[in-house]
Coordinates of N, CA and C in Angstrom, one line a residue:
M1 N -57.6 61.2 194.6 CA -57.6 59.8 194.0 C -58.9 59.5 193.3
Q2 N -58.9 59.0 192.1 CA -60.1 58.7 191.4 C -60.6 57.3 191.8
A3 N -61.9 57.1 191.7 CA -62.5 55.8 192.0 C -62.1 54.8 190.9
A4 N -62.2 53.5 191.2 CA -61.9 52.5 190.2 C -63.0 52.6 189.1
H5 N -62.7 52.4 187.9 CA -63.6 52.5 186.8 C -64.5 51.2 186.8
P6 N -65.8 51.4 186.7 CA -66.8 50.2 186.8 C -67.0 49.4 185.6
L7 N -66.4 49.7 184.5 CA -66.7 48.9 183.2 C -66.4 47.4 183.3
S8 N -65.5 47.0 184.2 CA -65.1 45.6 184.3 C -66.2 44.7 184.8
T9 N -67.3 45.2 185.2 CA -68.3 44.4 185.8 C -69.5 44.2 184.9
I10 N -69.5 44.8 183.7 CA -70.7 44.8 182.8 C -70.8 43.4 182.1
Q11 N -72.1 42.9 182.2 CA -72.4 41.6 181.5 C -72.3 41.7 180.0
T12 N -72.1 40.6 179.4 CA -72.2 40.5 178.0 C -73.6 40.7 177.6
S13 N -73.9 41.1 176.4 CA -75.2 41.4 176.0 C -75.9 40.2 175.4
S14 N -77.1 40.0 175.8 CA -77.9 38.9 175.2 C -79.4 39.4 175.2
P15 N -80.0 39.6 174.1 CA -79.5 39.5 172.7 C -78.4 40.5 172.4
P16 N -77.7 40.3 171.2 CA -76.7 41.2 170.8 C -77.1 42.7 170.9
L17 N -76.2 43.5 171.2 CA -76.5 44.9 171.4 C -76.0 45.7 170.2
S18 N -76.8 46.5 169.5 CA -76.4 47.3 168.4 C -76.0 48.7 168.9
I19 N -75.3 49.4 168.1 CA -74.9 50.8 168.4 C -76.1 51.6 168.6
N20 N -77.1 51.4 167.8 CA -78.4 52.1 167.9 C -79.0 51.9 169.3
N21 N -79.1 50.6 169.7 CA -79.7 50.3 171.0 C -78.8 50.9 172.1
L22 N -77.5 50.8 172.0 CA -76.6 51.4 173.0 C -76.8 52.9 173.1
A23 N -77.0 53.6 172.0 CA -77.2 55.1 172.1 C -78.5 55.3 172.8
D24 N -79.6 54.5 172.6 CA -80.9 54.7 173.2 C -80.7 54.5 174.8
I25 N -80.0 53.5 175.1 CA -79.8 53.2 176.6 C -79.1 54.3 177.2
I26 N -78.0 54.8 176.6 CA -77.2 55.9 177.2 C -78.1 57.2 177.3
A27 N -78.8 57.5 176.2 CA -79.7 58.7 176.2 C -80.7 58.6 177.4
D28 N -81.3 57.4 177.6 CA -82.2 57.2 178.7 C -81.6 57.4 180.0
I29 N -80.4 56.9 180.2 CA -79.6 57.1 181.5 C -79.4 58.6 181.7
A30 N -78.9 59.3 180.6 CA -78.6 60.7 180.7 C -79.8 61.6 180.8
N31 N -81.0 61.0 180.6 CA -82.3 61.7 180.6 C -82.3 62.8 179.5
V32 N -81.8 62.5 178.3 CA -81.8 63.4 177.2 C -82.4 62.8 176.0
R33 N -82.9 63.6 175.1 CA -83.4 63.2 173.8 C -82.4 63.4 172.8
I34 N -82.2 62.4 171.9 CA -81.2 62.5 170.9 C -81.8 62.3 169.5
A35 N -81.2 63.0 168.6 CA -81.6 62.8 167.2 C -80.5 62.0 166.5
K36 N -80.8 60.9 166.0 CA -79.8 60.1 165.4 C -79.8 60.3 163.9
T37 N -78.6 60.4 163.3 CA -78.5 60.5 161.9 C -77.6 59.4 161.4
Y38 N -77.9 58.9 160.2 CA -77.3 57.7 159.7 C -76.6 58.0 158.4
S39 N -75.3 57.5 158.3 CA -74.6 57.7 157.1 C -74.6 56.4 156.3
P40 N -74.5 56.4 155.0 CA -74.5 55.2 154.2 C -73.4 54.3 154.6
V41 N -73.6 53.0 154.8 CA -72.6 52.1 155.2 C -72.7 50.8 154.3
P42 N -71.7 50.1 154.1 CA -71.8 48.8 153.4 C -72.8 47.9 154.0
E43 N -73.4 47.1 153.2 CA -74.4 46.1 153.6 C -73.9 45.3 154.7
S44 N -72.6 44.9 154.7 CA -72.0 44.0 155.7 C -72.0 44.6 157.1
L45 N -72.1 45.9 157.1 CA -72.0 46.6 158.4 C -73.4 47.0 159.0
R46 N -74.4 46.9 158.2 CA -75.7 47.4 158.6 C -76.3 46.7 159.8
R47 N -76.0 45.5 160.0 CA -76.5 44.7 161.2 C -75.4 44.3 162.1
S48 N -74.4 45.2 162.2 CA -73.3 44.8 163.1 C -73.7 44.9 164.5
T49 N -73.4 43.9 165.3 CA -73.7 43.9 166.7 C -72.5 43.3 167.5
S50 N -72.5 43.5 168.7 CA -71.4 42.9 169.6 C -71.6 41.4 169.7
D51 N -70.6 40.7 169.3 CA -70.6 39.2 169.4 C -69.7 38.8 170.6
D52 N -70.2 38.9 171.8 CA -69.4 38.8 173.0 C -69.7 37.5 173.8
I53 N -70.4 36.6 173.2 CA -70.8 35.4 173.9 C -69.7 34.6 174.5
N54 N -68.5 34.6 173.9 CA -67.4 33.9 174.4 C -66.5 34.7 175.4
L55 N -66.8 36.0 175.5 CA -66.0 36.9 176.4 C -65.7 36.3 177.8
P56 N -66.7 35.8 178.5 CA -66.4 35.3 179.8 C -65.3 34.2 179.8
H57 N -65.4 33.3 178.8 CA -64.4 32.3 178.7 C -63.0 32.8 178.3
V58 N -63.0 33.8 177.5 CA -61.7 34.4 177.1 C -61.0 35.2 178.3
V59 N -61.8 36.0 179.0 CA -61.2 36.8 180.0 C -61.2 36.1 181.4
G60 N -62.0 35.0 181.5 CA -62.0 34.2 182.7 C -62.8 34.8 183.9
L61 N -63.9 35.5 183.5 CA -64.8 35.9 184.6 C -66.2 36.0 184.0
E62 N -67.2 36.0 185.0 CA -68.6 36.1 184.6 C -69.1 37.4 185.2
P63 N -69.3 38.4 184.5 CA -69.8 39.7 185.0 C -71.2 39.5 185.7
Q64 N -71.4 40.3 186.7 CA -72.7 40.2 187.4 C -73.6 41.3 187.2
T65 N -73.3 42.3 186.3 CA -74.1 43.5 186.1 C -74.6 43.5 184.7
S66 N -75.9 43.9 184.6 CA -76.4 44.0 183.2 C -75.8 45.2 182.5
I67 N -75.9 45.3 181.2 CA -75.3 46.4 180.4 C -76.0 47.7 180.8
E68 N -77.3 47.7 181.0 CA -78.0 48.9 181.4 C -77.5 49.4 182.8
R69 N -77.4 48.5 183.8 CA -76.9 48.9 185.1 C -75.5 49.3 185.0
G70 N -74.7 48.6 184.3 CA -73.3 49.0 184.2 C -73.1 50.3 183.6
L71 N -73.9 50.6 182.5 CA -73.8 51.9 181.9 C -74.3 53.0 182.8
A72 N -75.3 52.8 183.6 CA -75.8 53.7 184.6 C -74.7 54.0 185.6
I73 N -74.1 53.0 186.1 CA -73.0 53.2 187.1 C -71.8 54.0 186.4
T74 N -71.5 53.6 185.2 CA -70.4 54.3 184.5 C -70.7 55.8 184.2
Y75 N -72.0 56.0 183.8 CA -72.4 57.4 183.6 C -72.3 58.2 184.8
S76 N -72.8 57.7 185.9 CA -72.7 58.4 187.2 C -71.2 58.7 187.6
W77 N -70.4 57.7 187.4 CA -68.9 57.8 187.7 C -68.3 58.9 186.9
I78 N -68.6 58.9 185.6 CA -68.0 60.0 184.7 C -68.6 61.3 185.1
E79 N -69.9 61.4 185.3 CA -70.5 62.7 185.7 C -69.9 63.2 187.0
E80 N -69.7 62.4 188.0 CA -69.1 62.8 189.3 C -67.7 63.3 189.1
N81 N -66.9 62.5 188.3 CA -65.5 62.9 188.1 C -65.4 64.2 187.2
V82 N -66.2 64.4 186.3 CA -66.2 65.6 185.5 C -66.6 66.8 186.4
R83 N -67.6 66.7 187.2 CA -68.0 67.7 188.1 C -66.9 68.0 189.1
S84 N -66.3 67.0 189.6 CA -65.2 67.2 190.5 C -64.0 67.9 189.9
Q85 N -63.7 67.5 188.6 CA -62.6 68.2 187.9 C -63.0 69.7 187.7
Q86 N -64.2 70.0 187.4 CA -64.6 71.3 187.1 C -64.5 72.2 188.4
L87 N -64.7 71.6 189.5 CA -64.6 72.3 190.8 C -63.2 72.6 191.2
T88 N -62.3 71.7 190.7 CA -60.8 71.9 191.1 C -60.0 72.6 190.1
T89 N -60.5 72.7 188.9 CA -59.8 73.4 187.8 C -60.1 74.9 187.8
P90 N -59.0 75.7 188.0 CA -59.2 77.1 187.9 C -59.7 77.6 186.5
T91 N -60.6 78.6 186.5 CA -61.0 79.1 185.2 C -60.0 80.2 184.8
T92 N -59.9 80.4 183.6 CA -59.0 81.5 183.1 C -59.7 82.7 182.7

C-alpha cells in the first residue's frame, strides 16, 4: 500500500513562485546542480508566475506547509516509492 501523497498540504506561494525559482528549490532539495536552458517565449509569458492567492478560498482550506517544506516531503516520498518499486520489480 502506498502512502498518501503529501501535495495537498503545500502553502500557496508568497511572493509568487516562478518556474525558474521552482527548479532551483527542487535542485537544492535533490542536492544536484542543474544547467537551465531557455527557449524563446512570447513577452506575455516571460514573467509568468503562480497566481494562487485565492486558492485557499476556492478549495476551502489553509495549507500549513511552506512550498519548500512541501516539496522536500514530496521529493522524499517519490524517492522512497521509486526505490521501493525498484526493489520489488524483477529485472529482465
